[in-house]
mmCIF file of C-alpha atoms in Angstrom:
data_model
loop_
_atom_site.group_PDB
_atom_site.id
_atom_site.type_symbol
_atom_site.label_atom_id
_atom_site.label_comp_id
_atom_site.label_asym_id
_atom_site.label_seq_id
_atom_site.Cartn_x
_atom_site.Cartn_y
_atom_site.Cartn_z
ATOM 1 C CA UNK A 126 85.837 -126.372 63.043
ATOM 2 C CA UNK A 127 82.257 -125.269 62.250
ATOM 3 C CA UNK A 128 80.715 -121.893 63.116
ATOM 4 C CA UNK A 129 78.917 -123.231 66.181
ATOM 5 C CA UNK A 130 82.174 -124.497 67.710
ATOM 6 C CA UNK A 131 83.917 -121.231 66.845
ATOM 7 C CA UNK A 132 81.260 -119.310 68.786
ATOM 8 C CA UNK A 133 81.608 -121.837 71.609
ATOM 9 C CA UNK A 134 85.379 -121.205 71.746
ATOM 10 C CA UNK A 135 84.859 -117.437 71.836
ATOM 11 C CA UNK A 136 82.431 -117.762 74.739
ATOM 12 C CA UNK A 137 84.819 -120.027 76.659
ATOM 13 C CA UNK A 138 87.702 -117.548 76.325
ATOM 14 C CA UNK A 139 85.526 -114.748 77.705
ATOM 15 C CA UNK A 140 83.705 -113.041 74.836
ATOM 16 C CA UNK A 141 80.412 -111.678 76.141
ATOM 17 C CA UNK A 142 81.010 -113.043 79.646
ATOM 18 C CA UNK A 143 80.885 -111.176 82.959
ATOM 19 C CA UNK A 144 84.194 -109.956 84.457
ATOM 20 C CA UNK A 145 83.818 -112.317 87.423
ATOM 21 C CA UNK A 146 83.434 -115.293 85.056
ATOM 22 C CA UNK A 147 86.454 -114.193 83.015
ATOM 23 C CA UNK A 148 88.642 -113.797 86.126
ATOM 24 C CA UNK A 149 87.612 -117.231 87.403
ATOM 25 C CA UNK A 150 88.165 -118.748 83.953
ATOM 26 C CA UNK A 151 91.708 -117.383 83.689
ATOM 27 C CA UNK A 152 92.790 -118.376 87.206
ATOM 28 C CA UNK A 153 94.385 -121.662 86.012
ATOM 29 C CA UNK A 154 96.767 -119.616 83.834
ATOM 30 C CA UNK A 155 98.162 -117.567 86.741
ATOM 31 C CA UNK A 156 101.115 -119.928 87.096
ATOM 32 C CA UNK A 157 102.175 -119.175 83.523
ATOM 33 C CA UNK A 158 101.730 -115.442 84.194
ATOM 34 C CA UNK A 159 103.964 -115.702 87.271
ATOM 35 C CA UNK A 160 106.606 -117.733 85.417
ATOM 36 C CA UNK A 161 106.650 -115.215 82.562
ATOM 37 C CA UNK A 162 106.996 -112.267 84.956
ATOM 38 C CA UNK A 163 110.013 -113.912 86.618
ATOM 39 C CA UNK A 164 111.652 -114.974 83.344
ATOM 40 C CA UNK A 165 111.124 -111.620 81.611
ATOM 41 C CA UNK A 166 112.431 -109.737 84.662
ATOM 42 C CA UNK A 167 115.501 -112.016 84.764
ATOM 43 C CA UNK A 168 116.197 -111.447 81.058
ATOM 44 C CA UNK A 169 115.864 -107.672 81.391
ATOM 45 C CA UNK A 170 117.937 -107.545 84.575
ATOM 46 C CA UNK A 171 120.854 -109.518 83.114
ATOM 47 C CA UNK A 172 120.725 -107.694 79.752
ATOM 48 C CA UNK A 173 120.691 -104.332 81.544
ATOM 49 C CA UNK A 174 123.551 -105.309 83.841
ATOM 50 C CA UNK A 175 125.652 -106.669 80.951
ATOM 51 C CA UNK A 176 125.126 -103.408 79.043
ATOM 52 C CA UNK A 177 126.199 -101.504 82.180
ATOM 53 C CA UNK A 178 129.376 -103.607 82.412
ATOM 54 C CA UNK A 179 130.091 -102.860 78.740
ATOM 55 C CA UNK A 180 129.656 -99.156 79.493
ATOM 56 C CA UNK A 181 132.129 -99.607 82.337
ATOM 57 C CA UNK A 182 134.659 -101.113 79.936
ATOM 58 C CA UNK A 183 134.194 -98.103 77.680
ATOM 59 C CA UNK A 184 133.881 -95.178 80.099
ATOM 60 C CA UNK A 185 136.020 -96.407 82.954
ATOM 61 C CA UNK A 186 138.377 -98.475 80.845
ATOM 62 C CA UNK A 187 139.815 -97.298 77.552
ATOM 63 C CA UNK A 188 137.021 -95.633 75.564
ATOM 64 C CA UNK A 189 135.403 -97.160 72.482
ATOM 65 C CA UNK A 190 138.788 -97.077 70.761
ATOM 66 C CA UNK A 191 142.314 -96.879 72.173
ATOM 67 C CA UNK A 192 145.476 -95.788 70.367
ATOM 68 C CA UNK A 193 149.118 -95.121 71.171
ATOM 69 C CA UNK A 194 149.268 -92.586 68.329
ATOM 70 C CA UNK A 195 148.090 -88.987 68.451
ATOM 71 C CA UNK A 196 144.537 -88.428 67.142
ATOM 72 C CA UNK A 197 143.564 -84.972 65.919
ATOM 73 C CA UNK A 198 140.275 -84.021 67.608
ATOM 74 C CA UNK A 199 139.489 -81.472 64.864
ATOM 75 C CA UNK A 200 138.796 -84.362 62.487
ATOM 76 C CA UNK A 201 136.077 -85.784 64.751
ATOM 77 C CA UNK A 202 132.346 -85.144 64.848
ATOM 78 C CA UNK A 203 130.809 -82.954 67.561
ATOM 79 C CA UNK A 204 129.577 -86.002 69.524
ATOM 80 C CA UNK A 205 133.026 -87.618 69.545
ATOM 81 C CA UNK A 206 135.781 -86.999 72.075
ATOM 82 C CA UNK A 207 139.441 -87.893 72.335
ATOM 83 C CA UNK A 208 141.566 -87.537 75.475
ATOM 84 C CA UNK A 209 145.281 -87.813 76.157
ATOM 85 C CA UNK A 210 145.755 -90.080 79.160
ATOM 86 C CA UNK A 211 148.862 -91.047 81.096
ATOM 87 C CA UNK A 212 149.143 -94.344 82.938
ATOM 88 C CA UNK A 213 151.490 -95.444 85.692
ATOM 89 C CA UNK A 214 151.652 -97.777 88.664
ATOM 90 C CA UNK A 215 151.787 -96.329 92.168
ATOM 91 C CA UNK A 216 151.275 -97.000 95.838
ATOM 92 C CA UNK A 217 148.643 -94.925 97.623
ATOM 93 C CA UNK A 218 148.919 -94.676 101.401
ATOM 94 C CA UNK A 219 146.805 -93.344 104.238
ATOM 95 C CA UNK A 220 147.504 -93.304 107.966
ATOM 96 C CA UNK A 221 145.993 -96.775 108.264
ATOM 97 C CA UNK A 222 146.873 -98.713 105.147
ATOM 98 C CA UNK A 223 148.417 -98.856 101.672
ATOM 99 C CA UNK A 224 147.209 -100.083 98.276
ATOM 100 C CA UNK A 225 148.954 -100.859 94.994
ATOM 101 C CA UNK A 226 147.060 -98.985 92.273
ATOM 102 C CA UNK A 227 147.060 -98.006 88.628
ATOM 103 C CA UNK A 228 147.011 -94.214 88.262
ATOM 104 C CA UNK A 229 145.317 -92.664 85.252
ATOM 105 C CA UNK A 230 146.345 -89.074 84.637
ATOM 106 C CA UNK A 231 143.562 -87.079 82.986
ATOM 107 C CA UNK A 232 142.548 -83.499 82.210
ATOM 108 C CA UNK A 233 139.501 -81.795 83.761
ATOM 109 C CA UNK A 234 137.375 -82.154 80.617
ATOM 110 C CA UNK A 235 137.809 -85.931 80.881
ATOM 111 C CA UNK A 236 134.856 -86.039 83.279
ATOM 112 C CA UNK A 237 132.033 -85.444 80.828
ATOM 113 C CA UNK A 238 128.382 -86.224 81.647
ATOM 114 C CA UNK A 239 128.185 -89.868 80.552
ATOM 115 C CA UNK A 240 131.463 -90.743 82.251
ATOM 116 C CA UNK A 241 130.326 -89.149 85.524
ATOM 117 C CA UNK A 242 127.076 -91.143 85.267
ATOM 118 C CA UNK A 243 128.818 -94.486 84.684
ATOM 119 C CA UNK A 244 131.375 -93.784 87.413
ATOM 120 C CA UNK A 245 128.670 -92.682 89.889
ATOM 121 C CA UNK A 246 131.204 -89.988 90.691
ATOM 122 C CA UNK A 247 130.829 -87.788 93.779
ATOM 123 C CA UNK A 248 133.195 -84.823 94.155
ATOM 124 C CA UNK A 249 133.934 -82.003 96.602
ATOM 125 C CA UNK A 250 135.705 -78.671 96.104
ATOM 126 C CA UNK A 251 139.397 -78.712 96.866
ATOM 127 C CA UNK A 252 140.213 -75.781 99.235
ATOM 128 C CA UNK A 253 143.927 -76.691 99.230
ATOM 129 C CA UNK A 254 146.782 -76.391 96.747
ATOM 130 C CA UNK A 255 147.181 -80.171 96.702
ATOM 131 C CA UNK A 256 146.437 -82.279 93.651
ATOM 132 C CA UNK A 257 142.970 -83.839 93.736
ATOM 133 C CA UNK A 258 142.769 -87.583 93.228
ATOM 134 C CA UNK A 259 139.615 -89.619 92.670
ATOM 135 C CA UNK A 260 139.498 -93.006 94.375
ATOM 136 C CA UNK A 261 136.989 -95.797 94.097
ATOM 137 C CA UNK A 262 134.849 -96.436 97.154
ATOM 138 C CA UNK A 263 136.471 -99.872 97.335
ATOM 139 C CA UNK A 264 139.984 -98.390 97.599
ATOM 140 C CA UNK A 265 138.813 -95.628 99.945
ATOM 141 C CA UNK A 266 137.262 -98.227 102.224
ATOM 142 C CA UNK A 267 140.471 -100.275 102.312
ATOM 143 C CA UNK A 268 142.454 -97.107 103.147
ATOM 144 C CA UNK A 269 139.827 -95.921 105.637
ATOM 145 C CA UNK A 270 139.540 -92.492 103.995
ATOM 146 C CA UNK A 271 136.668 -90.472 102.566
ATOM 147 C CA UNK A 272 136.029 -87.239 100.646
ATOM 148 C CA UNK A 273 138.200 -84.378 101.875
ATOM 149 C CA UNK A 274 140.871 -86.594 103.446
ATOM 150 C CA UNK A 275 144.536 -86.649 102.468
ATOM 151 C CA UNK A 276 146.520 -89.519 101.017
ATOM 152 C CA UNK A 277 150.080 -89.947 99.830
ATOM 153 C CA UNK A 278 150.679 -91.304 96.322
ATOM 154 C CA UNK A 279 154.092 -92.851 95.724
ATOM 155 C CA UNK A 280 154.514 -92.659 91.947
ATOM 156 C CA UNK A 281 157.506 -93.476 89.739
ATOM 157 C CA UNK A 282 159.195 -90.483 88.091
ATOM 158 C CA UNK A 283 160.905 -91.551 84.840
ATOM 159 C CA UNK A 284 163.012 -88.361 84.571
ATOM 160 C CA UNK A 285 164.524 -88.739 88.027
ATOM 161 C CA UNK A 286 164.360 -92.536 87.827
ATOM 162 C CA UNK A 287 162.944 -92.853 91.301
ATOM 163 C CA UNK A 288 159.641 -93.021 93.079
ATOM 164 C CA UNK A 289 158.410 -89.711 94.454
ATOM 165 C CA UNK A 290 155.684 -89.238 97.086
ATOM 166 C CA UNK A 291 152.913 -86.758 96.255
ATOM 167 C CA UNK A 292 150.597 -85.569 99.013
ATOM 168 C CA UNK A 293 147.063 -85.421 97.571
ATOM 169 C CA UNK A 294 143.529 -84.355 98.436
ATOM 170 C CA UNK A 295 140.732 -86.939 98.042
ATOM 171 C CA UNK A 296 138.491 -84.842 95.821
ATOM 172 C CA UNK A 297 136.223 -87.558 94.481
ATOM 173 C CA UNK A 298 134.891 -91.065 95.014
ATOM 174 C CA UNK A 299 133.545 -93.284 92.262
ATOM 175 C CA UNK A 300 131.781 -96.620 92.218
ATOM 176 C CA UNK A 301 131.312 -98.693 89.074
ATOM 177 C CA UNK A 302 130.591 -101.936 90.916
ATOM 178 C CA UNK A 303 133.055 -103.791 88.706
ATOM 179 C CA UNK A 304 135.985 -105.072 90.745
ATOM 180 C CA UNK A 305 138.330 -105.256 87.753
ATOM 181 C CA UNK A 306 138.591 -101.464 87.974
ATOM 182 C CA UNK A 307 137.300 -100.480 91.399
ATOM 183 C CA UNK A 308 139.927 -102.487 93.249
ATOM 184 C CA UNK A 309 142.957 -100.784 91.685
ATOM 185 C CA UNK A 310 142.197 -97.728 89.486
ATOM 186 C CA UNK A 311 142.502 -94.113 90.655
ATOM 187 C CA UNK A 312 142.374 -90.825 88.706
ATOM 188 C CA UNK A 313 144.814 -87.944 89.084
ATOM 189 C CA UNK A 314 145.681 -84.700 87.240
ATOM 190 C CA UNK A 315 147.423 -85.279 83.912
ATOM 191 C CA UNK A 316 150.604 -83.383 84.852
ATOM 192 C CA UNK A 317 151.017 -85.368 88.045
ATOM 193 C CA UNK A 318 151.446 -88.721 86.272
ATOM 194 C CA UNK A 319 154.668 -89.247 84.342
ATOM 195 C CA UNK A 320 153.795 -92.403 82.467
ATOM 196 C CA UNK A 321 152.855 -93.924 79.133
ATOM 197 C CA UNK A 322 150.548 -91.664 77.102
ATOM 198 C CA UNK A 323 147.603 -93.224 75.286
ATOM 199 C CA UNK A 324 144.613 -91.718 73.490
ATOM 200 C CA UNK A 325 141.080 -92.710 74.454
ATOM 201 C CA UNK A 326 138.424 -92.112 71.818
ATOM 202 C CA UNK A 327 134.706 -92.015 72.626
ATOM 203 C CA UNK A 328 132.501 -92.398 69.558
ATOM 204 C CA UNK A 329 129.128 -93.890 68.562
ATOM 205 C CA UNK A 330 130.609 -95.097 65.229
ATOM 206 C CA UNK A 331 133.473 -97.298 66.395
ATOM 207 C CA UNK A 332 133.774 -99.561 63.352
ATOM 208 C CA UNK A 333 133.516 -96.753 60.790
ATOM 209 C CA UNK A 334 135.969 -94.470 62.570
ATOM 210 C CA UNK A 335 138.391 -97.308 63.175
ATOM 211 C CA UNK A 336 138.525 -97.976 59.438
ATOM 212 C CA UNK A 337 139.181 -94.290 58.708
ATOM 213 C CA UNK A 338 141.960 -94.045 61.311
ATOM 214 C CA UNK A 339 143.681 -97.227 60.153
ATOM 215 C CA UNK A 340 143.605 -95.974 56.552
ATOM 216 C CA UNK A 341 145.559 -92.962 57.856
ATOM 217 C CA UNK A 342 148.131 -95.224 59.483
ATOM 218 C CA UNK A 343 146.820 -94.926 63.059
ATOM 219 C CA UNK A 344 146.589 -98.281 64.825
ATOM 220 C CA UNK A 345 143.663 -98.568 67.214
ATOM 221 C CA UNK A 346 142.091 -101.250 69.400
ATOM 222 C CA UNK A 347 138.488 -101.490 70.556
ATOM 223 C CA UNK A 348 137.486 -102.078 74.166
ATOM 224 C CA UNK A 349 136.337 -105.538 73.086
ATOM 225 C CA UNK A 350 139.943 -106.371 72.225
ATOM 226 C CA UNK A 351 141.612 -104.607 75.144
ATOM 227 C CA UNK A 352 139.301 -106.402 77.581
ATOM 228 C CA UNK A 353 138.699 -109.492 75.444
ATOM 229 C CA UNK A 354 138.399 -111.947 78.349
ATOM 230 C CA UNK A 355 135.885 -109.756 80.215
ATOM 231 C CA UNK A 356 133.832 -109.056 77.086
ATOM 232 C CA UNK A 357 133.699 -112.723 76.075
ATOM 233 C CA UNK A 358 132.629 -113.623 79.604
ATOM 234 C CA UNK A 359 129.757 -111.092 79.395
ATOM 235 C CA UNK A 360 128.566 -112.493 76.047
ATOM 236 C CA UNK A 361 128.898 -116.083 77.258
ATOM 237 C CA UNK A 362 126.993 -115.373 80.478
ATOM 238 C CA UNK A 363 124.126 -113.601 78.712
ATOM 239 C CA UNK A 364 123.884 -116.334 76.050
ATOM 240 C CA UNK A 365 123.847 -119.039 78.715
ATOM 241 C CA UNK A 366 121.094 -117.297 80.667
ATOM 242 C CA UNK A 367 119.047 -116.780 77.484
ATOM 243 C CA UNK A 368 119.317 -120.493 76.746
ATOM 244 C CA UNK A 369 118.321 -121.458 80.311
ATOM 245 C CA UNK A 370 115.346 -119.067 80.276
ATOM 246 C CA UNK A 371 114.103 -120.420 76.933
ATOM 247 C CA UNK A 372 114.419 -123.996 78.246
ATOM 248 C CA UNK A 373 112.431 -123.047 81.355
ATOM 249 C CA UNK A 374 109.866 -121.460 79.030
ATOM 250 C CA UNK A 375 109.618 -124.713 77.072
ATOM 251 C CA UNK A 376 109.034 -126.632 80.301
ATOM 252 C CA UNK A 377 106.473 -124.039 81.394
ATOM 253 C CA UNK A 378 104.540 -124.755 78.205
ATOM 254 C CA UNK A 379 103.610 -128.153 79.580
ATOM 255 C CA UNK A 380 101.492 -126.391 82.209
ATOM 256 C CA UNK A 381 99.025 -125.960 79.324
ATOM 257 C CA UNK A 382 98.005 -129.566 80.065
ATOM 258 C CA UNK A 383 96.953 -128.493 83.560
ATOM 259 C CA UNK A 384 94.960 -125.573 82.135
ATOM 260 C CA UNK A 385 93.199 -127.896 79.676
ATOM 261 C CA UNK A 386 92.450 -130.353 82.438
ATOM 262 C CA UNK A 387 90.770 -127.597 84.481
ATOM 263 C CA UNK A 388 88.639 -126.512 81.531
ATOM 264 C CA UNK A 389 87.661 -130.052 80.574
ATOM 265 C CA UNK A 390 86.649 -130.832 84.137
ATOM 266 C CA UNK A 391 84.634 -127.590 84.190
ATOM 267 C CA UNK A 392 82.919 -128.297 80.841
ATOM 268 C CA UNK A 393 82.242 -132.035 81.129
ATOM 269 C CA UNK A 394 78.519 -131.704 80.525
ATOM 270 C CA UNK A 395 79.003 -129.157 77.725
ATOM 271 C CA UNK A 396 81.409 -131.505 75.938
ATOM 272 C CA UNK A 397 79.017 -134.444 76.359
ATOM 273 C CA UNK A 398 76.185 -132.357 74.911
ATOM 274 C CA UNK A 399 78.314 -131.293 71.949
ATOM 275 C CA UNK A 400 79.192 -134.907 71.181
ATOM 276 C CA UNK A 401 75.546 -136.002 71.444
ATOM 277 C CA UNK A 402 74.669 -133.316 68.874
ATOM 278 C CA UNK A 403 76.881 -135.136 66.389
ATOM 279 C CA UNK A 404 79.968 -132.930 66.520
ATOM 280 C CA UNK A 405 83.082 -134.915 65.607
ATOM 281 C CA UNK A 406 85.453 -135.793 68.394
ATOM 282 C CA UNK A 407 88.442 -134.330 66.529
ATOM 283 C CA UNK A 408 86.608 -131.017 66.274
ATOM 284 C CA UNK A 409 86.064 -130.991 70.049
ATOM 285 C CA UNK A 410 89.797 -131.625 70.532
ATOM 286 C CA UNK A 411 90.604 -128.735 68.182
ATOM 287 C CA UNK A 412 88.163 -126.494 70.049
ATOM 288 C CA UNK A 413 89.794 -127.114 73.433
ATOM 289 C CA UNK A 414 93.240 -126.823 71.940
ATOM 290 C CA UNK A 415 92.188 -123.419 70.599
ATOM 291 C CA UNK A 416 90.708 -122.390 73.964
ATOM 292 C CA UNK A 417 93.852 -123.384 75.850
ATOM 293 C CA UNK A 418 96.277 -121.744 73.425
ATOM 294 C CA UNK A 419 94.283 -118.503 73.472
ATOM 295 C CA UNK A 420 94.393 -118.493 77.280
ATOM 296 C CA UNK A 421 98.135 -119.276 77.229
ATOM 297 C CA UNK A 422 98.776 -116.388 74.806
ATOM 298 C CA UNK A 423 96.809 -113.988 77.022
ATOM 299 C CA UNK A 424 98.844 -115.199 80.011
ATOM 300 C CA UNK A 425 102.069 -114.697 78.018
ATOM 301 C CA UNK A 426 101.165 -111.141 77.072
ATOM 302 C CA UNK A 427 100.112 -110.291 80.622
ATOM 303 C CA UNK A 428 103.286 -111.875 82.054
ATOM 304 C CA UNK A 429 105.511 -109.967 79.592
ATOM 305 C CA UNK A 430 103.805 -106.649 80.345
ATOM 306 C CA UNK A 431 104.036 -107.180 84.118
ATOM 307 C CA UNK A 432 107.664 -108.346 83.806
ATOM 308 C CA UNK A 433 108.641 -105.220 81.865
ATOM 309 C CA UNK A 434 106.715 -102.919 84.210
ATOM 310 C CA UNK A 435 108.277 -104.515 87.277
ATOM 311 C CA UNK A 436 111.726 -103.993 85.713
ATOM 312 C CA UNK A 437 111.099 -100.285 85.237
ATOM 313 C CA UNK A 438 109.811 -100.033 88.820
ATOM 314 C CA UNK A 439 112.416 -102.142 90.634
ATOM 315 C CA UNK A 440 115.666 -101.418 88.763
ATOM 316 C CA UNK A 441 115.712 -97.639 89.420
ATOM 317 C CA UNK A 442 115.167 -98.468 93.093
ATOM 318 C CA UNK A 443 118.178 -100.819 93.020
ATOM 319 C CA UNK A 444 120.283 -98.205 91.195
ATOM 320 C CA UNK A 445 119.515 -95.610 93.881
ATOM 321 C CA UNK A 446 120.466 -97.778 96.845
ATOM 322 C CA UNK A 447 123.066 -96.191 99.110
ATOM 323 C CA UNK A 448 126.151 -98.410 98.905
ATOM 324 C CA UNK A 449 127.430 -96.961 102.188
ATOM 325 C CA UNK A 450 124.475 -98.594 103.966
ATOM 326 C CA UNK A 451 124.834 -101.844 102.013
ATOM 327 C CA UNK A 452 128.605 -102.446 101.651
ATOM 328 C CA UNK A 453 128.120 -105.773 99.837
ATOM 329 C CA UNK A 454 126.731 -103.798 96.865
ATOM 330 C CA UNK A 455 130.214 -102.357 96.262
ATOM 331 C CA UNK A 456 131.012 -105.627 94.490
ATOM 332 C CA UNK A 457 128.177 -105.307 91.969
ATOM 333 C CA UNK A 458 127.149 -103.053 89.113
ATOM 334 C CA UNK A 459 123.846 -101.685 90.410
ATOM 335 C CA UNK A 460 123.461 -98.480 88.413
ATOM 336 C CA UNK A 461 122.132 -99.153 84.922
ATOM 337 C CA UNK A 462 119.454 -98.224 82.448
ATOM 338 C CA UNK A 463 116.707 -100.730 81.665
ATOM 339 C CA UNK A 464 117.426 -102.673 78.468
ATOM 340 C CA UNK A 465 114.563 -104.809 77.113
ATOM 341 C CA UNK A 466 115.840 -107.726 74.961
ATOM 342 C CA UNK A 467 112.850 -107.861 72.599
ATOM 343 C CA UNK A 468 114.217 -110.685 70.414
ATOM 344 C CA UNK A 469 114.944 -112.968 73.364
ATOM 345 C CA UNK A 470 111.523 -112.311 74.912
ATOM 346 C CA UNK A 471 109.842 -113.105 71.578
ATOM 347 C CA UNK A 472 111.902 -116.299 71.341
ATOM 348 C CA UNK A 473 110.779 -117.212 74.869
ATOM 349 C CA UNK A 474 107.115 -116.656 73.960
ATOM 350 C CA UNK A 475 107.406 -118.695 70.749
ATOM 351 C CA UNK A 476 109.123 -121.529 72.618
ATOM 352 C CA UNK A 477 106.404 -121.580 75.277
ATOM 353 C CA UNK A 478 103.558 -121.561 72.727
ATOM 354 C CA UNK A 479 105.176 -124.349 70.667
ATOM 355 C CA UNK A 480 105.757 -126.486 73.754
ATOM 356 C CA UNK A 481 102.139 -125.879 74.778
ATOM 357 C CA UNK A 482 100.932 -127.066 71.366
ATOM 358 C CA UNK A 483 103.167 -130.131 71.584
ATOM 359 C CA UNK A 484 101.967 -131.039 75.063
ATOM 360 C CA UNK A 485 98.306 -130.588 74.078
ATOM 361 C CA UNK A 486 98.696 -132.663 70.946
ATOM 362 C CA UNK A 487 100.198 -135.506 72.956
ATOM 363 C CA UNK A 488 97.611 -135.574 75.724
ATOM 364 C CA UNK A 489 94.434 -133.614 74.982
ATOM 365 C CA UNK A 490 92.531 -136.220 72.981
ATOM 366 C CA UNK A 491 93.056 -138.928 75.563
ATOM 367 C CA UNK A 492 92.305 -136.496 78.404
ATOM 368 C CA UNK A 493 88.954 -135.393 77.008
ATOM 369 C CA UNK A 494 87.503 -138.785 76.341
ATOM 370 C CA UNK A 495 88.783 -140.517 79.441
ATOM 371 C CA UNK A 496 87.306 -137.767 81.638
ATOM 372 C CA UNK A 497 83.827 -137.524 80.075
ATOM 373 C CA UNK A 498 82.876 -141.150 79.624
ATOM 374 C CA UNK A 499 80.737 -140.930 82.723
ATOM 375 C CA UNK A 500 79.001 -137.848 81.413
ATOM 376 C CA UNK A 501 77.996 -139.269 78.033
#
């Protein structure tokens, strides 16, 4: 492409033009902008939700690592925590209903900041001498109880080999949005639950610490193994959505043909004049391919930016919705931090640009010269 055509391309993509001309020129690319906003928002939303579900598996489930053997907390780093937890099955009853639950007996320090955040835990002071139990909003709704109410927990006592009822105070309600836990898990004081003791370990260096513990003869399992089916389902769902989004992006690339058609129709006389000046037809094709791709790339960047911005604006709003006003939200994880999957978004952009190039290569040459015959 010679220097004259290069300057022509720059002018057609907006260099030195008035804002009104630039806005009008880029209008045909708005569909790609809209598609990118939707696709990027969908990618971010699903990635953020999947990360929130993983956090639920860790902080509401069994920690990063789980062991049946005692772990000495003095050997851990300052940002690592280990808790002794008892587990037992029980029946919790109110005046209106009963529910079969899994009781997790924990100490007070078990509710550290990150766990409270993931649990969306709300508590009240206990003015009684009763044990405080923390129910999920799902269980509380089924029992028709709320904060400050009383429930009876029928729990098996291994020493006496019988079930014993314990009258308890509902001191907290949590909501993870993940039914695997919310529908059956409650928390109680450690001494109240006479069950199997396990050790939950919370650490940012799971693989490294696991190797160290196993070298010392302590067998541990990660949350990915304890909840293998759930974790695999998360990975499979995210991978499937990524693949669908990239395929939609590839299809969206063929809208580049429509953009080129608009520009060719707009520039019929300019193209005819260029050809009459002796410019080769292949060079004209390259020029309009360059114009279209530049416009597509601008639309991609704008769509990505708007998609990311909309995620940061909308997702906190969703996370702050009051589940008591929207009961259907109890079945979903709605509280999560925004996670931007940079690699997947880049893959989407590359796929769209490549499909645009392919579509232009297949149709642009024929499009130009069939549309301008009358103008030459």
